[in-house]
Amino acid sequence: DSGVTQTPKHLITATGQRVTLRCSPRSGDLSVYWYQQSLDQGLQFLIHYYNGEERAKGNILERFSAQQFPDLHSELNLSSLELGDSALYFCASSRDREVGLALHFGNGTRLTVT
Amino acid sequence: EDQVTQSPEALRLQEGESSSLNCSYTVSGLRGLFWYRQDPGKGPEFLFTLYSAGEEKEKERLKATLTKKESFLHITAPKPEDSATYLCAVRGNNNDMRFGAGTRLTVKP
């Protein structure tokens, strides 16, 4: 068990809808990362937060947004959903901001858009 | 732009048949090279971090090595429970962790 908790495990919704994915990092970790994994794309970095501040953006669509709250949990909001947004969404956490430490992943939220 | 290429895409081994997985990378200022194991429907599980060329790490039947351009994950006498996808990732100066597409390993009894 990595100590990173993601909810819900599964989410099925229709095109055009909006969903929120939640992540609780490991105790003591200040950094939260979001990744998208689809069959043909591998793990794609979306966004990184450190102690409530956005630190880096990757391939995140404008329809997607995220935030990290004072208690360090994070939420990823996906809106105007399209069929192509169906994927596994992973959250990972780490203690670092700039140092190259490993990320520890949750078991993901499987999003299915119908 | 940082890049990670893993080969082969898939590898089938007989139990006990040792082999190696390759990870080639280009990165601006290596801050770490990472190996993960991912089982179907689960999140990647951290295995090793390597920071500089010549470094080696071992864990049970797995050994990771690093050069300036690539890393190898050596699997000695694998067992069926070693079947998984193995992911390589790098962190460079931009501190993002960039992943390769993975090698899907199947070990047959």
PDB file of N, CA, C and O in Angstrom, chain A residues 66-105:
ATOM      1  N   ALA A  66      -7.271  21.665 -11.638  1.00  0.00           N
ATOM      2  CA  ALA A  66      -6.967  20.975 -10.385  1.00  0.00           C
ATOM      3  C   ALA A  66      -6.684  22.007  -9.308  1.00  0.00           C
ATOM      4  O   ALA A  66      -6.460  23.187  -9.597  1.00  0.00           O
ATOM      5  N   GLN A  67      -6.705  21.539  -8.079  1.00  0.00           N
ATOM      6  CA  GLN A  67      -6.294  22.378  -6.971  1.00  0.00           C
ATOM      7  C   GLN A  67      -5.858  21.496  -5.820  1.00  0.00           C
ATOM      8  O   GLN A  67      -6.227  20.326  -5.731  1.00  0.00           O
ATOM      9  N   GLN A  68      -5.033  22.095  -4.954  1.00  0.00           N
ATOM     10  CA  GLN A  68      -4.593  21.414  -3.755  1.00  0.00           C
ATOM     11  C   GLN A  68      -5.027  22.273  -2.572  1.00  0.00           C
ATOM     12  O   GLN A  68      -4.755  23.477  -2.533  1.00  0.00           O
ATOM     13  N   PHE A  69      -5.671  21.646  -1.613  1.00  0.00           N
ATOM     14  CA  PHE A  69      -6.282  22.359  -0.498  1.00  0.00           C
ATOM     15  C   PHE A  69      -5.304  22.462   0.683  1.00  0.00           C
ATOM     16  O   PHE A  69      -4.272  21.788   0.710  1.00  0.00           O
ATOM     17  N   PRO A  70      -5.634  23.328   1.671  1.00  0.00           N
ATOM     18  CA  PRO A  70      -4.737  23.487   2.826  1.00  0.00           C
ATOM     19  C   PRO A  70      -4.427  22.182   3.556  1.00  0.00           C
ATOM     20  O   PRO A  70      -3.348  22.045   4.139  1.00  0.00           O
ATOM     21  N   ASP A  71      -5.346  21.206   3.526  1.00  0.00           N
ATOM     22  CA  ASP A  71      -5.039  19.935   4.192  1.00  0.00           C
ATOM     23  C   ASP A  71      -4.245  19.004   3.266  1.00  0.00           C
ATOM     24  O   ASP A  71      -3.997  17.856   3.612  1.00  0.00           O
ATOM     25  N   LEU A  72      -3.837  19.507   2.125  1.00  0.00           N
ATOM     26  CA  LEU A  72      -2.968  18.881   1.128  1.00  0.00           C
ATOM     27  C   LEU A  72      -3.673  17.892   0.201  1.00  0.00           C
ATOM     28  O   LEU A  72      -3.036  17.406  -0.734  1.00  0.00           O
ATOM     29  N   HIS A  73      -4.954  17.607   0.432  1.00  0.00           N
ATOM     30  CA  HIS A  73      -5.622  16.758  -0.534  1.00  0.00           C
ATOM     31  C   HIS A  73      -5.810  17.552  -1.828  1.00  0.00           C
ATOM     32  O   HIS A  73      -5.773  18.790  -1.827  1.00  0.00           O
ATOM     33  N   SER A  74      -5.990  16.838  -2.915  1.00  0.00           N
ATOM     34  CA  SER A  74      -6.108  17.495  -4.210  1.00  0.00           C
ATOM     35  C   SER A  74      -7.328  16.971  -4.951  1.00  0.00           C
ATOM     36  O   SER A  74      -7.777  15.844  -4.722  1.00  0.00           O
ATOM     37  N   GLU A  75      -7.860  17.814  -5.812  1.00  0.00           N
ATOM     38  CA  GLU A  75      -8.977  17.429  -6.665  1.00  0.00           C
ATOM     39  C   GLU A  75      -8.663  17.773  -8.110  1.00  0.00           C
ATOM     40  O   GLU A  75      -8.074  18.831  -8.387  1.00  0.00           O
ATOM     41  N   LEU A  76      -9.042  16.874  -9.000  1.00  0.00           N
ATOM     42  CA  LEU A  76      -8.901  17.092 -10.434  1.00  0.00           C
ATOM     43  C   LEU A  76     -10.312  17.182 -11.007  1.00  0.00           C
ATOM     44  O   LEU A  76     -11.107  16.251 -10.841  1.00  0.00           O
ATOM     45  N   ASN A  77     -10.617  18.306 -11.610  1.00  0.00           N
ATOM     46  CA  ASN A  77     -11.932  18.535 -12.182  1.00  0.00           C
ATOM     47  C   ASN A  77     -11.865  18.398 -13.704  1.00  0.00           C
ATOM     48  O   ASN A  77     -11.038  19.037 -14.348  1.00  0.00           O
ATOM     49  N   LEU A  78     -12.753  17.570 -14.234  1.00  0.00           N
ATOM     50  CA  LEU A  78     -12.804  17.332 -15.671  1.00  0.00           C
ATOM     51  C   LEU A  78     -14.184  17.758 -16.147  1.00  0.00           C
ATOM     52  O   LEU A  78     -15.201  17.277 -15.622  1.00  0.00           O
ATOM     53  N   SER A  79     -14.243  18.685 -17.106  1.00  0.00           N
ATOM     54  CA  SER A  79     -15.541  19.187 -17.549  1.00  0.00           C
ATOM     55  C   SER A  79     -15.721  18.983 -19.050  1.00  0.00           C
ATOM     56  O   SER A  79     -14.763  18.672 -19.766  1.00  0.00           O
ATOM     57  N   SER A  80     -16.963  19.167 -19.498  1.00  0.00           N
ATOM     58  CA  SER A  80     -17.312  18.980 -20.913  1.00  0.00           C
ATOM     59  C   SER A  80     -16.703  17.696 -21.444  1.00  0.00           C
ATOM     60  O   SER A  80     -16.019  17.681 -22.475  1.00  0.00           O
ATOM     61  N   LEU A  81     -16.947  16.622 -20.725  1.00  0.00           N
ATOM     62  CA  LEU A  81     -16.262  15.363 -21.004  1.00  0.00           C
ATOM     63  C   LEU A  81     -16.544  14.837 -22.404  1.00  0.00           C
ATOM     64  O   LEU A  81     -17.672  14.946 -22.921  1.00  0.00           O
ATOM     65  N   GLU A  82     -15.510  14.256 -22.984  1.00  0.00           N
ATOM     66  CA  GLU A  82     -15.586  13.645 -24.308  1.00  0.00           C
ATOM     67  C   GLU A  82     -15.228  12.171 -24.182  1.00  0.00           C
ATOM     68  O   GLU A  82     -14.617  11.758 -23.201  1.00  0.00           O
ATOM     69  N   LEU A  83     -15.610  11.403 -25.216  1.00  0.00           N
ATOM     70  CA  LEU A  83     -15.320   9.969 -25.177  1.00  0.00           C
ATOM     71  C   LEU A  83     -13.824   9.707 -24.970  1.00  0.00           C
ATOM     72  O   LEU A  83     -13.421   8.789 -24.263  1.00  0.00           O
ATOM     73  N   GLY A  84     -13.007  10.547 -25.586  1.00  0.00           N
ATOM     74  CA  GLY A  84     -11.559  10.378 -25.511  1.00  0.00           C
ATOM     75  C   GLY A  84     -10.960  10.644 -24.143  1.00  0.00           C
ATOM     76  O   GLY A  84      -9.776  10.389 -23.928  1.00  0.00           O
ATOM     77  N   ASP A  85     -11.765  11.154 -23.227  1.00  0.00           N
ATOM     78  CA  ASP A  85     -11.267  11.391 -21.865  1.00  0.00           C
ATOM     79  C   ASP A  85     -11.306  10.124 -21.025  1.00  0.00           C
ATOM     80  O   ASP A  85     -10.795  10.102 -19.899  1.00  0.00           O
ATOM     81  N   SER A  86     -11.914   9.076 -21.547  1.00  0.00           N
ATOM     82  CA  SER A  86     -11.941   7.793 -20.835  1.00  0.00           C
ATOM     83  C   SER A  86     -10.515   7.303 -20.644  1.00  0.00           C
ATOM     84  O   SER A  86      -9.755   7.174 -21.610  1.00  0.00           O
ATOM     85  N   ALA A  87     -10.166   7.053 -19.396  1.00  0.00           N
ATOM     86  CA  ALA A  87      -8.781   6.674 -19.078  1.00  0.00           C
ATOM     87  C   ALA A  87      -8.694   6.377 -17.587  1.00  0.00           C
ATOM     88  O   ALA A  87      -9.655   6.546 -16.845  1.00  0.00           O
ATOM     89  N   LEU A  88      -7.513   5.935 -17.184  1.00  0.00           N
ATOM     90  CA  LEU A  88      -7.186   5.830 -15.761  1.00  0.00           C
ATOM     91  C   LEU A  88      -6.504   7.126 -15.362  1.00  0.00           C
ATOM     92  O   LEU A  88      -5.565   7.578 -16.047  1.00  0.00           O
ATOM     93  N   TYR A  89      -6.935   7.709 -14.258  1.00  0.00           N
ATOM     94  CA  TYR A  89      -6.319   8.926 -13.754  1.00  0.00           C
ATOM     95  C   TYR A  89      -5.637   8.598 -12.432  1.00  0.00           C
ATOM     96  O   TYR A  89      -6.274   8.126 -11.487  1.00  0.00           O
ATOM     97  N   PHE A  90      -4.341   8.851 -12.402  1.00  0.00           N
ATOM     98  CA  PHE A  90      -3.549   8.544 -11.216  1.00  0.00           C
ATOM     99  C   PHE A  90      -3.095   9.815 -10.525  1.00  0.00           C
ATOM    100  O   PHE A  90      -2.736  10.802 -11.172  1.00  0.00           O
ATOM    101  N   CYS A  91      -3.093   9.734  -9.229  1.00  0.00           N
ATOM    102  CA  CYS A  91      -2.492  10.750  -8.389  1.00  0.00           C
ATOM    103  C   CYS A  91      -1.232  10.144  -7.776  1.00  0.00           C
ATOM    104  O   CYS A  91      -1.187   8.946  -7.463  1.00  0.00           O
ATOM    105  N   ALA A  92      -0.208  10.970  -7.634  1.00  0.00           N
ATOM    106  CA  ALA A  92       1.019  10.510  -6.983  1.00  0.00           C
ATOM    107  C   ALA A  92       1.485  11.600  -6.032  1.00  0.00           C
ATOM    108  O   ALA A  92       1.193  12.779  -6.242  1.00  0.00           O
ATOM    109  N   SER A  93       2.195  11.212  -5.003  1.00  0.00           N
ATOM    110  CA  SER A  93       2.697  12.223  -4.074  1.00  0.00           C
ATOM    111  C   SER A  93       4.173  12.007  -3.778  1.00  0.00           C
ATOM    112  O   SER A  93       4.727  10.928  -3.992  1.00  0.00           O
ATOM    113  N   SER A  94       4.788  13.062  -3.287  1.00  0.00           N
ATOM    114  CA  SER A  94       6.211  13.029  -2.979  1.00  0.00           C
ATOM    115  C   SER A  94       6.487  14.098  -1.931  1.00  0.00           C
ATOM    116  O   SER A  94       5.745  15.079  -1.824  1.00  0.00           O
ATOM    117  N   ARG A  95       7.595  13.933  -1.194  1.00  0.00           N
ATOM    118  CA  ARG A  95       7.927  14.935  -0.177  1.00  0.00           C
ATOM    119  C   ARG A  95       8.628  16.149  -0.768  1.00  0.00           C
ATOM    120  O   ARG A  95       8.722  17.183  -0.145  1.00  0.00           O
ATOM    121  N   ASP A  96       9.146  16.026  -1.988  1.00  0.00           N
ATOM    122  CA  ASP A  96      10.042  17.048  -2.491  1.00  0.00           C
ATOM    123  C   ASP A  96       9.327  18.161  -3.229  1.00  0.00           C
ATOM    124  O   ASP A  96       8.192  18.047  -3.626  1.00  0.00           O
ATOM    125  N   ARG A  97      10.064  19.245  -3.459  1.00  0.00           N
ATOM    126  CA  ARG A  97       9.624  20.249  -4.421  1.00  0.00           C
ATOM    127  C   ARG A  97      10.587  20.273  -5.607  1.00  0.00           C
ATOM    128  O   ARG A  97      10.188  20.276  -6.735  1.00  0.00           O
ATOM    129  N   GLU A  98      11.855  20.325  -5.334  1.00  0.00           N
ATOM    130  CA  GLU A  98      12.833  20.420  -6.406  1.00  0.00           C
ATOM    131  C   GLU A  98      13.761  19.213  -6.500  1.00  0.00           C
ATOM    132  O   GLU A  98      14.383  18.983  -7.501  1.00  0.00           O
ATOM    133  N   VAL A  99      13.861  18.430  -5.450  1.00  0.00           N
ATOM    134  CA  VAL A  99      14.813  17.324  -5.439  1.00  0.00           C
ATOM    135  C   VAL A  99      14.200  16.120  -6.137  1.00  0.00           C
ATOM    136  O   VAL A  99      13.004  15.904  -6.075  1.00  0.00           O
ATOM    137  N   GLY A 100      15.007  15.310  -6.793  1.00  0.00           N
ATOM    138  CA  GLY A 100      14.513  14.193  -7.588  1.00  0.00           C
ATOM    139  C   GLY A 100      14.145  12.954  -6.797  1.00  0.00           C
ATOM    140  O   GLY A 100      14.782  11.920  -6.944  1.00  0.00           O
ATOM    141  N   LEU A 101      13.126  13.043  -5.980  1.00  0.00           N
ATOM    142  CA  LEU A 101      12.675  11.879  -5.224  1.00  0.00           C
ATOM    143  C   LEU A 101      11.606  11.121  -5.999  1.00  0.00           C
ATOM    144  O   LEU A 101      10.977  11.657  -6.900  1.00  0.00           O
ATOM    145  N   ALA A 102      11.374   9.872  -5.616  1.00  0.00           N
ATOM    146  CA  ALA A 102      10.395   9.040  -6.288  1.00  0.00           C
ATOM    147  C   ALA A 102       8.982   9.521  -5.984  1.00  0.00           C
ATOM    148  O   ALA A 102       8.721  10.127  -4.944  1.00  0.00           O
ATOM    149  N   LEU A 103       8.087   9.255  -6.915  1.00  0.00           N
ATOM    150  CA  LEU A 103       6.668   9.497  -6.693  1.00  0.00           C
ATOM    151  C   LEU A 103       6.020   8.196  -6.241  1.00  0.00           C
ATOM    152  O   LEU A 103       6.413   7.115  -6.657  1.00  0.00           O
ATOM    153  N   HIS A 104       4.999   8.330  -5.398  1.00  0.00           N
ATOM    154  CA  HIS A 104       4.264   7.163  -4.907  1.00  0.00           C
ATOM    155  C   HIS A 104       2.828   7.305  -5.374  1.00  0.00           C
ATOM    156  O   HIS A 104       2.176   8.311  -5.083  1.00  0.00           O
ATOM    157  N   PHE A 105       2.350   6.293  -6.098  1.00  0.00           N
ATOM    158  CA  PHE A 105       1.077   6.382  -6.796  1.00  0.00           C
ATOM    159  C   PHE A 105      -0.063   5.724  -6.044  1.00  0.00           C
ATOM    160  O   PHE A 105       0.129   4.702  -5.371  1.00  0.00           O
TER     161      PHE A 105
END
